[in-house]
mmCIF file of C-alpha atoms in Angstrom:
data_model
loop_
_atom_site.group_PDB
_atom_site.id
_atom_site.type_symbol
_atom_site.label_atom_id
_atom_site.label_comp_id
_atom_site.label_asym_id
_atom_site.label_seq_id
_atom_site.Cartn_x
_atom_site.Cartn_y
_atom_site.Cartn_z
ATOM 1 C CA MET A 1 -50.106 41.303 -0.844
ATOM 2 C CA ALA A 2 -47.782 39.658 1.185
ATOM 3 C CA LYS A 3 -45.643 41.715 4.051
ATOM 4 C CA VAL A 4 -42.233 40.430 4.833
ATOM 5 C CA LEU A 5 -41.306 41.084 8.449
ATOM 6 C CA VAL A 6 -38.170 41.084 10.406
ATOM 7 C CA VAL A 7 -38.180 41.048 14.052
ATOM 8 C CA THR A 8 -34.510 41.661 14.942
ATOM 9 C CA SER A 9 -32.714 43.436 17.412
ATOM 10 C CA GLY A 10 -28.683 43.052 17.234
ATOM 11 C CA LYS A 11 -28.813 41.878 20.698
ATOM 12 C CA GLY A 12 -29.633 38.747 22.087
ATOM 13 C CA GLY A 13 -32.141 37.731 24.858
ATOM 14 C CA VAL A 14 -34.232 40.917 24.022
ATOM 15 C CA GLY A 15 -37.766 39.159 23.033
ATOM 16 C CA LYS A 16 -37.009 38.651 19.735
ATOM 17 C CA THR A 17 -38.534 35.018 19.708
ATOM 18 C CA THR A 18 -40.944 36.253 22.173
ATOM 19 C CA SER A 19 -42.019 39.145 20.291
ATOM 20 C CA SER A 20 -42.110 36.820 16.850
ATOM 21 C CA ALA A 21 -44.262 34.284 17.950
ATOM 22 C CA ALA A 22 -46.392 36.521 20.401
ATOM 23 C CA LEU A 23 -46.539 39.096 16.672
ATOM 24 C CA GLY A 24 -47.111 36.217 14.173
ATOM 25 C CA ALA A 25 -49.999 34.589 16.888
ATOM 26 C CA ALA A 26 -51.991 37.738 16.861
ATOM 27 C CA LEU A 27 -51.464 38.611 13.570
ATOM 28 C CA ALA A 28 -53.328 35.088 12.609
ATOM 29 C CA HIS A 29 -55.750 35.827 15.150
ATOM 30 C CA GLY A 30 -57.362 38.639 13.020
ATOM 31 C CA GLY A 31 -57.653 36.355 10.445
ATOM 32 C CA ASP A 32 -54.801 36.829 7.961
ATOM 33 C CA LYS A 33 -52.402 33.928 7.423
ATOM 34 C CA VAL A 34 -49.391 34.102 8.583
ATOM 35 C CA VAL A 35 -46.218 32.234 8.803
ATOM 36 C CA VAL A 36 -42.863 32.647 10.468
ATOM 37 C CA ILE A 37 -39.469 31.582 10.257
ATOM 38 C CA ASP A 38 -36.476 30.646 12.703
ATOM 39 C CA PHE A 39 -33.464 32.075 11.152
ATOM 40 C CA ASP A 40 -31.347 31.075 14.405
ATOM 41 C CA VAL A 41 -30.100 28.606 12.262
ATOM 42 C CA GLY A 42 -28.051 26.138 14.819
ATOM 43 C CA LEU A 43 -29.428 27.368 17.458
ATOM 44 C CA ARG A 44 -33.581 27.467 16.878
ATOM 45 C CA ASN A 45 -35.956 27.798 19.670
ATOM 46 C CA LEU A 46 -39.234 29.493 17.416
ATOM 47 C CA ASP A 47 -40.341 25.743 17.433
ATOM 48 C CA LEU A 48 -40.036 25.998 21.657
ATOM 49 C CA VAL A 49 -41.607 29.148 22.401
ATOM 50 C CA MET A 50 -44.646 27.746 19.723
ATOM 51 C CA GLY A 51 -45.254 24.786 21.467
ATOM 52 C CA ALA A 52 -44.029 22.163 18.259
ATOM 53 C CA GLU A 53 -40.506 20.822 19.039
ATOM 54 C CA ARG A 54 -41.820 16.913 19.053
ATOM 55 C CA ARG A 55 -43.513 18.216 15.719
ATOM 56 C CA VAL A 56 -40.354 19.189 13.975
ATOM 57 C CA VAL A 57 -39.748 16.653 10.473
ATOM 58 C CA PHE A 58 -37.644 19.684 7.879
ATOM 59 C CA ASP A 59 -36.122 22.632 8.109
ATOM 60 C CA LEU A 60 -35.687 25.953 6.509
ATOM 61 C CA ILE A 61 -32.229 24.711 5.228
ATOM 62 C CA ASN A 62 -34.014 21.044 4.021
ATOM 63 C CA VAL A 63 -36.273 24.323 2.042
ATOM 64 C CA VAL A 64 -33.464 26.054 0.809
ATOM 65 C CA GLN A 65 -31.518 23.360 -0.537
ATOM 66 C CA GLY A 66 -33.944 21.754 -2.181
ATOM 67 C CA ASP A 67 -34.293 18.619 -0.080
ATOM 68 C CA ALA A 68 -37.800 18.847 0.773
ATOM 69 C CA LYS A 69 -41.212 21.029 -0.531
ATOM 70 C CA LEU A 70 -42.411 23.809 1.814
ATOM 71 C CA SER A 71 -45.211 22.689 2.180
ATOM 72 C CA GLN A 72 -43.229 19.204 4.122
ATOM 73 C CA ALA A 73 -41.735 21.138 6.034
ATOM 74 C CA LEU A 74 -43.872 23.729 7.111
ATOM 75 C CA ILE A 75 -45.840 23.115 10.398
ATOM 76 C CA ARG A 76 -49.497 24.849 10.866
ATOM 77 C CA ASP A 77 -50.326 25.938 14.674
ATOM 78 C CA LYS A 78 -52.568 23.125 16.838
ATOM 79 C CA ARG A 79 -54.613 26.577 17.966
ATOM 80 C CA LEU A 80 -54.976 28.579 14.612
ATOM 81 C CA GLU A 81 -54.953 26.606 11.302
ATOM 82 C CA ASN A 82 -53.919 30.504 9.589
ATOM 83 C CA LEU A 83 -50.769 30.371 11.422
ATOM 84 C CA SER A 84 -47.944 28.091 10.369
ATOM 85 C CA LEU A 85 -44.245 27.824 11.780
ATOM 86 C CA LEU A 86 -41.107 26.888 9.536
ATOM 87 C CA PRO A 87 -38.373 25.690 11.991
ATOM 88 C CA ALA A 88 -34.440 26.326 11.866
ATOM 89 C CA SER A 89 -32.401 23.711 11.673
ATOM 90 C CA GLN A 90 -30.603 22.476 14.588
ATOM 91 C CA THR A 91 -27.437 20.291 12.897
ATOM 92 C CA ARG A 92 -26.818 22.763 10.293
ATOM 93 C CA ASP A 93 -24.483 25.535 10.281
ATOM 94 C CA LYS A 94 -25.746 29.297 8.915
ATOM 95 C CA ASP A 95 -23.417 29.757 6.107
ATOM 96 C CA ALA A 96 -25.950 26.795 4.279
ATOM 97 C CA LEU A 97 -28.352 29.706 3.904
ATOM 98 C CA THR A 98 -27.583 30.890 0.397
ATOM 99 C CA GLU A 99 -29.210 34.165 -0.418
ATOM 100 C CA GLU A 100 -30.760 33.153 -3.926
ATOM 101 C CA GLY A 101 -32.168 29.847 -1.659
ATOM 102 C CA VAL A 102 -33.926 32.252 0.696
ATOM 103 C CA ALA A 103 -35.212 34.528 -1.663
ATOM 104 C CA ARG A 104 -37.109 31.686 -3.677
ATOM 105 C CA VAL A 105 -38.610 30.317 -0.217
ATOM 106 C CA LEU A 106 -40.122 33.708 0.936
ATOM 107 C CA GLY A 107 -40.518 34.103 -2.902
ATOM 108 C CA GLU A 108 -43.016 30.925 -2.407
ATOM 109 C CA LEU A 109 -44.124 31.871 1.142
ATOM 110 C CA ARG A 110 -45.646 35.335 -0.415
ATOM 111 C CA GLU A 111 -47.543 33.716 -2.753
ATOM 112 C CA LYS A 112 -49.419 31.361 0.115
ATOM 113 C CA PHE A 113 -49.430 34.444 3.390
ATOM 114 C CA ASP A 114 -50.312 37.897 4.450
ATOM 115 C CA TRP A 115 -47.525 37.792 6.603
ATOM 116 C CA ILE A 116 -43.578 36.425 7.031
ATOM 117 C CA VAL A 117 -42.533 37.311 10.196
ATOM 118 C CA CYS A 118 -38.574 36.673 9.945
ATOM 119 C CA ASP A 119 -37.720 35.374 13.307
ATOM 120 C CA SER A 120 -33.788 36.969 13.182
ATOM 121 C CA PRO A 121 -30.763 35.516 15.369
ATOM 122 C CA ALA A 122 -29.173 37.617 17.471
ATOM 123 C CA GLY A 123 -25.836 39.801 16.220
ATOM 124 C CA ILE A 124 -24.805 40.962 13.136
ATOM 125 C CA GLU A 125 -23.743 37.686 10.881
ATOM 126 C CA ARG A 126 -24.947 35.573 7.883
ATOM 127 C CA GLY A 127 -28.270 34.755 9.769
ATOM 128 C CA ALA A 128 -29.319 37.811 11.209
ATOM 129 C CA THR A 129 -28.484 39.908 7.669
ATOM 130 C CA MET A 130 -30.230 36.682 5.792
ATOM 131 C CA ALA A 131 -33.403 37.301 7.815
ATOM 132 C CA MET A 132 -33.663 41.181 7.254
ATOM 133 C CA ARG A 133 -32.323 41.182 3.903
ATOM 134 C CA HIS A 134 -35.575 40.797 1.648
ATOM 135 C CA ALA A 135 -37.782 42.615 4.459
ATOM 136 C CA ASP A 136 -40.430 45.030 3.721
ATOM 137 C CA VAL A 137 -41.142 45.862 7.221
ATOM 138 C CA ALA A 138 -38.922 45.864 10.286
ATOM 139 C CA VAL A 139 -39.545 46.092 13.729
ATOM 140 C CA VAL A 140 -36.668 46.417 15.953
ATOM 141 C CA VAL A 141 -37.001 45.105 19.662
ATOM 142 C CA THR A 142 -35.085 46.891 22.331
ATOM 143 C CA ASN A 143 -34.962 46.679 25.787
ATOM 144 C CA PRO A 144 -34.434 50.071 28.087
ATOM 145 C CA GLU A 145 -30.853 49.470 28.840
ATOM 146 C CA VAL A 146 -28.032 50.885 27.274
ATOM 147 C CA SER A 147 -26.431 48.194 25.146
ATOM 148 C CA SER A 148 -29.630 46.786 23.733
ATOM 149 C CA VAL A 149 -30.167 50.876 22.869
ATOM 150 C CA ARG A 150 -26.516 50.594 21.272
ATOM 151 C CA ASP A 151 -27.292 47.526 18.976
ATOM 152 C CA SER A 152 -30.301 48.015 18.298
ATOM 153 C CA ASP A 153 -28.758 51.566 16.028
ATOM 154 C CA ARG A 154 -26.004 49.259 14.295
ATOM 155 C CA ILE A 155 -29.632 47.235 12.902
ATOM 156 C CA ILE A 156 -30.669 50.379 12.402
ATOM 157 C CA GLY A 157 -27.518 51.174 10.487
ATOM 158 C CA LEU A 158 -28.139 47.626 8.766
ATOM 159 C CA LEU A 159 -31.247 47.869 7.677
ATOM 160 C CA ASP A 160 -31.129 51.142 6.252
ATOM 161 C CA SER A 161 -27.702 49.892 3.698
ATOM 162 C CA LYS A 162 -27.958 46.327 3.886
ATOM 163 C CA THR A 163 -31.062 45.308 2.990
ATOM 164 C CA GLU A 164 -32.789 44.853 -1.131
ATOM 165 C CA LYS A 165 -34.832 47.625 0.067
ATOM 166 C CA ALA A 166 -32.580 49.858 0.776
ATOM 167 C CA GLU A 167 -29.506 49.055 -2.533
ATOM 168 C CA ASN A 168 -32.757 49.507 -5.132
ATOM 169 C CA GLY A 169 -32.989 53.169 -3.127
ATOM 170 C CA ASP A 170 -36.163 52.554 -1.400
ATOM 171 C CA ARG A 171 -36.816 53.058 2.394
ATOM 172 C CA ILE A 172 -37.015 50.282 4.937
ATOM 173 C CA GLU A 173 -40.456 50.799 7.140
ATOM 174 C CA LYS A 174 -39.052 50.489 10.398
ATOM 175 C CA HIS A 175 -40.695 49.760 13.859
ATOM 176 C CA LEU A 176 -39.410 50.223 17.816
ATOM 177 C CA LEU A 177 -41.010 47.680 20.031
ATOM 178 C CA LEU A 178 -40.220 48.449 23.295
ATOM 179 C CA THR A 179 -40.174 45.284 25.345
ATOM 180 C CA ARG A 180 -39.416 44.715 29.483
ATOM 181 C CA TYR A 181 -40.246 48.152 29.968
ATOM 182 C CA ASP A 182 -41.185 49.060 33.595
ATOM 183 C CA PRO A 183 -43.251 52.383 34.009
ATOM 184 C CA ALA A 184 -42.870 53.103 37.175
ATOM 185 C CA ARG A 185 -39.058 52.211 37.671
ATOM 186 C CA ALA A 186 -39.380 54.688 34.717
ATOM 187 C CA GLU A 187 -40.734 57.628 36.263
ATOM 188 C CA ARG A 188 -38.688 57.221 39.540
ATOM 189 C CA GLY A 189 -35.801 57.362 37.156
ATOM 190 C CA GLU A 190 -34.287 53.553 37.450
ATOM 191 C CA MET A 191 -34.917 53.194 33.686
ATOM 192 C CA LEU A 192 -34.498 54.729 30.524
ATOM 193 C CA LYS A 193 -37.971 55.764 29.484
ATOM 194 C CA VAL A 194 -40.411 55.347 26.468
ATOM 195 C CA ASP A 195 -39.110 58.999 25.260
ATOM 196 C CA ASP A 196 -35.374 58.538 25.891
ATOM 197 C CA VAL A 197 -35.353 55.204 23.815
ATOM 198 C CA LEU A 198 -37.394 56.772 20.781
ATOM 199 C CA GLU A 199 -35.204 60.442 20.925
ATOM 200 C CA ILE A 200 -32.001 58.299 20.451
ATOM 201 C CA LEU A 201 -32.905 55.566 18.183
ATOM 202 C CA SER A 202 -35.233 58.535 16.348
ATOM 203 C CA ILE A 203 -37.592 55.648 14.264
ATOM 204 C CA PRO A 204 -41.189 55.076 15.376
ATOM 205 C CA LEU A 205 -43.279 53.148 18.110
ATOM 206 C CA ILE A 206 -45.054 50.167 17.433
ATOM 207 C CA GLY A 207 -45.399 49.001 20.758
ATOM 208 C CA ILE A 208 -44.427 49.163 24.488
ATOM 209 C CA ILE A 209 -44.264 45.372 25.930
ATOM 210 C CA PRO A 210 -44.805 45.554 29.585
ATOM 211 C CA GLU A 211 -42.063 43.652 31.953
ATOM 212 C CA SER A 212 -44.350 40.542 33.230
ATOM 213 C CA GLU A 213 -44.556 37.026 34.606
ATOM 214 C CA GLU A 214 -46.934 36.356 31.510
ATOM 215 C CA VAL A 215 -44.309 35.760 29.265
ATOM 216 C CA LEU A 216 -42.088 33.411 31.257
ATOM 217 C CA ARG A 217 -45.161 31.594 31.850
ATOM 218 C CA ALA A 218 -46.413 31.139 28.409
ATOM 219 C CA SER A 219 -42.976 30.203 26.809
ATOM 220 C CA ASN A 220 -43.361 27.627 29.818
ATOM 221 C CA MET A 221 -46.027 26.187 28.387
ATOM 222 C CA GLY A 222 -44.674 26.478 24.798
ATOM 223 C CA SER A 223 -47.765 29.318 23.419
ATOM 224 C CA PRO A 224 -47.471 32.843 22.092
ATOM 225 C CA VAL A 225 -48.002 35.099 25.063
ATOM 226 C CA THR A 226 -51.102 36.143 23.332
ATOM 227 C CA LEU A 227 -53.021 33.001 23.241
ATOM 228 C CA ASN A 228 -51.749 31.463 26.399
ATOM 229 C CA ASN A 229 -53.381 35.307 27.727
ATOM 230 C CA PRO A 230 -54.793 37.410 25.185
ATOM 231 C CA ALA A 231 -56.199 39.501 28.386
ATOM 232 C CA SER A 232 -52.945 39.602 30.204
ATOM 233 C CA ALA A 233 -50.546 43.197 29.643
ATOM 234 C CA PRO A 234 -47.993 42.002 27.419
ATOM 235 C CA GLY A 235 -50.936 39.484 25.579
ATOM 236 C CA ARG A 236 -53.235 43.208 25.049
ATOM 237 C CA ALA A 237 -49.929 45.225 24.351
ATOM 238 C CA TYR A 238 -48.536 42.688 21.486
ATOM 239 C CA PHE A 239 -52.620 42.417 19.992
ATOM 240 C CA ASP A 240 -51.765 46.613 19.824
ATOM 241 C CA ALA A 241 -48.666 46.250 18.449
ATOM 242 C CA ALA A 242 -49.741 43.787 15.708
ATOM 243 C CA ARG A 243 -52.953 46.047 14.723
ATOM 244 C CA ARG A 244 -50.082 48.849 14.177
ATOM 245 C CA LEU A 245 -48.441 47.034 11.733
ATOM 246 C CA LYS A 246 -51.764 46.425 9.846
ATOM 247 C CA GLY A 247 -51.926 50.492 9.781
ATOM 248 C CA GLU A 248 -54.884 51.052 12.269
ATOM 249 C CA THR A 249 -54.354 53.807 14.226
ATOM 250 C CA VAL A 250 -54.524 52.407 18.259
ATOM 251 C CA GLU A 251 -54.177 55.281 20.719
ATOM 252 C CA LEU A 252 -50.655 53.801 22.472
ATOM 253 C CA THR A 253 -51.021 52.915 26.143
ATOM 254 C CA ILE A 254 -48.694 50.563 28.937
ATOM 255 C CA PRO A 255 -51.185 47.913 29.744
ATOM 256 C CA SER A 256 -50.876 46.736 33.445
ATOM 257 C CA ASP A 257 -51.831 43.290 34.537
ATOM 258 C CA LYS A 258 -53.947 44.136 37.051
ATOM 259 C CA LYS A 259 -54.148 41.381 40.426
ATOM 260 C CA SER A 260 -56.953 39.518 41.256
ATOM 261 C CA LEU A 261 -58.153 39.491 45.100
ATOM 262 C CA LEU A 262 -56.725 36.518 45.634
ATOM 263 C CA GLY A 263 -53.201 37.615 43.860
ATOM 264 C CA LYS A 264 -53.171 40.613 46.205
ATOM 265 C CA LEU A 265 -53.967 37.786 49.215
ATOM 266 C CA PHE A 266 -51.362 35.414 48.223
ATOM 267 C CA GLY A 267 -48.691 37.957 47.135
ATOM 268 C CA ARG A 268 -47.368 36.220 44.231
ATOM 269 C CA ARG A 269 -48.249 33.706 41.716
ATOM 270 C CA ALA A 270 -45.625 31.089 40.500
ATOM 271 C CA ALA A 271 -44.271 31.439 37.156
ATOM 272 C CA MET B 1 -60.875 32.831 36.029
ATOM 273 C CA SER B 2 -62.662 29.647 38.020
ATOM 274 C CA LEU B 3 -60.720 28.194 40.682
ATOM 275 C CA MET B 4 -59.830 25.720 38.926
ATOM 276 C CA SER B 5 -57.741 27.711 36.677
ATOM 277 C CA PHE B 6 -56.447 30.017 38.933
ATOM 278 C CA PHE B 7 -55.104 26.882 40.380
ATOM 279 C CA ASN B 8 -53.975 25.110 37.457
ATOM 280 C CA ARG B 9 -52.286 28.406 36.368
ATOM 281 C CA ARG B 10 -49.372 27.234 38.837
ATOM 282 C CA THR B 11 -47.943 24.544 36.825
ATOM 283 C CA SER B 12 -46.484 26.274 33.953
ATOM 284 C CA ALA B 13 -42.543 25.314 35.489
ATOM 285 C CA PRO B 14 -43.545 21.774 35.766
ATOM 286 C CA VAL B 15 -44.869 21.688 31.825
ATOM 287 C CA ALA B 16 -41.549 23.532 31.087
ATOM 288 C CA ARG B 17 -39.548 20.733 32.853
ATOM 289 C CA GLU B 18 -41.062 17.728 30.824
ATOM 290 C CA ARG B 19 -41.005 19.416 27.478
ATOM 291 C CA LEU B 20 -37.484 20.845 28.059
ATOM 292 C CA GLN B 21 -36.704 16.364 29.150
ATOM 293 C CA ILE B 22 -38.298 14.713 26.005
ATOM 294 C CA LEU B 23 -36.740 17.212 23.422
ATOM 295 C CA LEU B 24 -33.043 16.925 25.163
ATOM 296 C CA ALA B 25 -33.574 13.181 25.616
ATOM 297 C CA HIS B 26 -34.077 13.160 21.716
ATOM 298 C CA GLU B 27 -31.459 15.639 20.975
ATOM 299 C CA ARG B 28 -29.038 13.816 22.766
ATOM 300 C CA GLY B 29 -29.905 10.651 21.704
ATOM 301 C CA ILE B 30 -30.947 8.670 24.753
ATOM 302 C CA VAL B 31 -34.201 7.824 23.451
ATOM 303 C CA GLY B 32 -33.582 5.349 20.447
ATOM 304 C CA GLY B 33 -29.991 5.655 21.634
ATOM 305 C CA LYS B 34 -28.406 7.685 18.529
ATOM 306 C CA PRO B 35 -29.133 11.205 18.220
ATOM 307 C CA ASP B 36 -32.849 11.985 16.475
ATOM 308 C CA LEU B 37 -33.527 8.403 15.541
ATOM 309 C CA VAL B 38 -36.798 9.223 14.426
ATOM 310 C CA ALA B 39 -35.584 11.633 11.622
ATOM 311 C CA GLN B 40 -32.675 8.934 11.117
ATOM 312 C CA LEU B 41 -35.277 6.378 10.328
ATOM 313 C CA ARG B 42 -37.511 9.153 8.417
ATOM 314 C CA GLU B 43 -34.429 8.917 5.632
ATOM 315 C CA GLU B 44 -34.186 5.498 5.616
ATOM 316 C CA ILE B 45 -37.368 4.475 4.821
ATOM 317 C CA ILE B 46 -37.798 7.154 2.165
ATOM 318 C CA ALA B 47 -34.418 5.703 0.370
ATOM 319 C CA VAL B 48 -35.695 2.488 0.796
ATOM 320 C CA VAL B 49 -39.110 3.274 -0.856
ATOM 321 C CA ARG B 50 -37.223 5.171 -4.134
ATOM 322 C CA ARG B 51 -35.180 2.308 -4.598
ATOM 323 C CA HIS B 52 -38.464 0.783 -5.690
ATOM 324 C CA VAL B 53 -40.392 3.198 -7.349
ATOM 325 C CA MET B 54 -39.688 6.766 -8.485
ATOM 326 C CA VAL B 55 -41.432 9.091 -5.995
ATOM 327 C CA GLU B 56 -41.706 13.152 -5.860
ATOM 328 C CA HIS B 57 -40.645 14.403 -3.027
ATOM 329 C CA GLN B 58 -44.517 16.307 -2.783
ATOM 330 C CA ASN B 59 -46.039 13.067 -2.803
ATOM 331 C CA VAL B 60 -44.417 11.870 0.288
ATOM 332 C CA GLN B 61 -45.963 13.369 3.472
ATOM 333 C CA VAL B 62 -43.855 13.364 6.712
ATOM 334 C CA LYS B 63 -45.143 13.837 10.032
ATOM 335 C CA MET B 64 -43.464 12.779 13.771
ATOM 336 C CA ASN B 65 -44.102 13.066 17.652
ATOM 337 C CA ARG B 66 -41.681 12.768 19.458
ATOM 338 C CA ASP B 67 -42.749 11.871 23.022
ATOM 339 C CA ALA B 68 -41.404 10.505 26.436
ATOM 340 C CA ASP B 69 -43.259 7.177 25.702
ATOM 341 C CA ILE B 70 -43.819 6.642 22.868
ATOM 342 C CA SER B 71 -42.638 8.733 19.233
ATOM 343 C CA THR B 72 -44.580 8.448 16.679
ATOM 344 C CA LEU B 73 -43.102 8.348 12.369
ATOM 345 C CA GLU B 74 -46.300 8.402 10.279
ATOM 346 C CA ILE B 75 -44.779 8.275 6.338
ATOM 347 C CA GLU B 76 -47.482 8.674 3.649
ATOM 348 C CA VAL B 77 -46.238 8.073 0.529
ATOM 349 C CA GLU B 78 -48.073 8.093 -2.527
ATOM 350 C CA ILE B 79 -47.180 5.238 -4.857
ATOM 351 C CA PRO B 80 -48.312 6.580 -8.982
ATOM 352 C CA ALA B 81 -50.839 3.816 -10.701
ATOM 353 C CA PRO B 82 -48.285 1.119 -12.869
ATOM 354 C CA VAL B 83 -48.844 2.048 -16.335
ATOM 355 C CA PRO B 84 -51.633 -0.659 -17.632
ATOM 356 C CA LEU B 85 -49.968 -2.476 -19.968
ATOM 357 C CA GLY B 86 -51.748 -1.229 -23.136
ATOM 358 C CA ALA B 87 -50.643 2.068 -22.847
ATOM 359 C CA ARG B 88 -47.107 1.180 -23.970
#
């Protein structure tokens, strides 16, 4: 049974695209058929983060408007054959996303894939509401920082009122993904702790992604961090989160990057 | 991790720089003299084919690869077999 998962946050720059790519690749690595869709019409970037920017032919809007078939627009990942990308249009605006069109495309995707990961744009406008509209599950990406937590609270409110599930009286499954977390700073009282954020937002935690150089390195390379360096701290944290999404019970830890002896000698590695 | 891969890991920023330069050159229309020439060629080639034969969307497969030196555009059109005279 296919699941539509929206990765959302309200605030920009907290790691929605990074998380969509990393979770999508982690789910696909486990054998599931996965498609990640970029809903950021006009400002697409998921293609770049996944390293498919040179191969974009058709996009979500072409499919929504019937100018291209889904099979023509899907880009198959070169590393994982059961991972696909549906890019956003770079030249159109978000009004081209019609509710019926998006519903039809998601319906077609549900027949072909196990997971449909919708990478939401920032904000609460049409792109964001279309990305969450038909979701079964939401991952709310939050940084341990005041403006991000506030915007997440706002998005949680929209998930509970503006989604198809909510309107039908169902509850949408919501999970918190805490990103860019620095346990040492939290311990020193310089950063909101996991429990602070959980207490304020009161939705269950799906994972904690530690602040790490590996995230920038992966985006430089055009590869989800779970594929670029699966053994890295964020790589392991995303793999754990993906297993929890599949219903497995995984002990909650905050992985850390152990520096190699060479790394320690040279102080830091260039990102 | 081998010594080679340790040194290779230092090279992610140049990769990012090159990827961006290629992508933006295409988006700004520096390659080919107009924004996304390859996409425009795709549209026009398909239109020309349609002028002569009726082809369905699903019978056209398009692949593009935008690169620094060479971009490639592959268009595969399945043209339906003509109806034999006797069958008319």
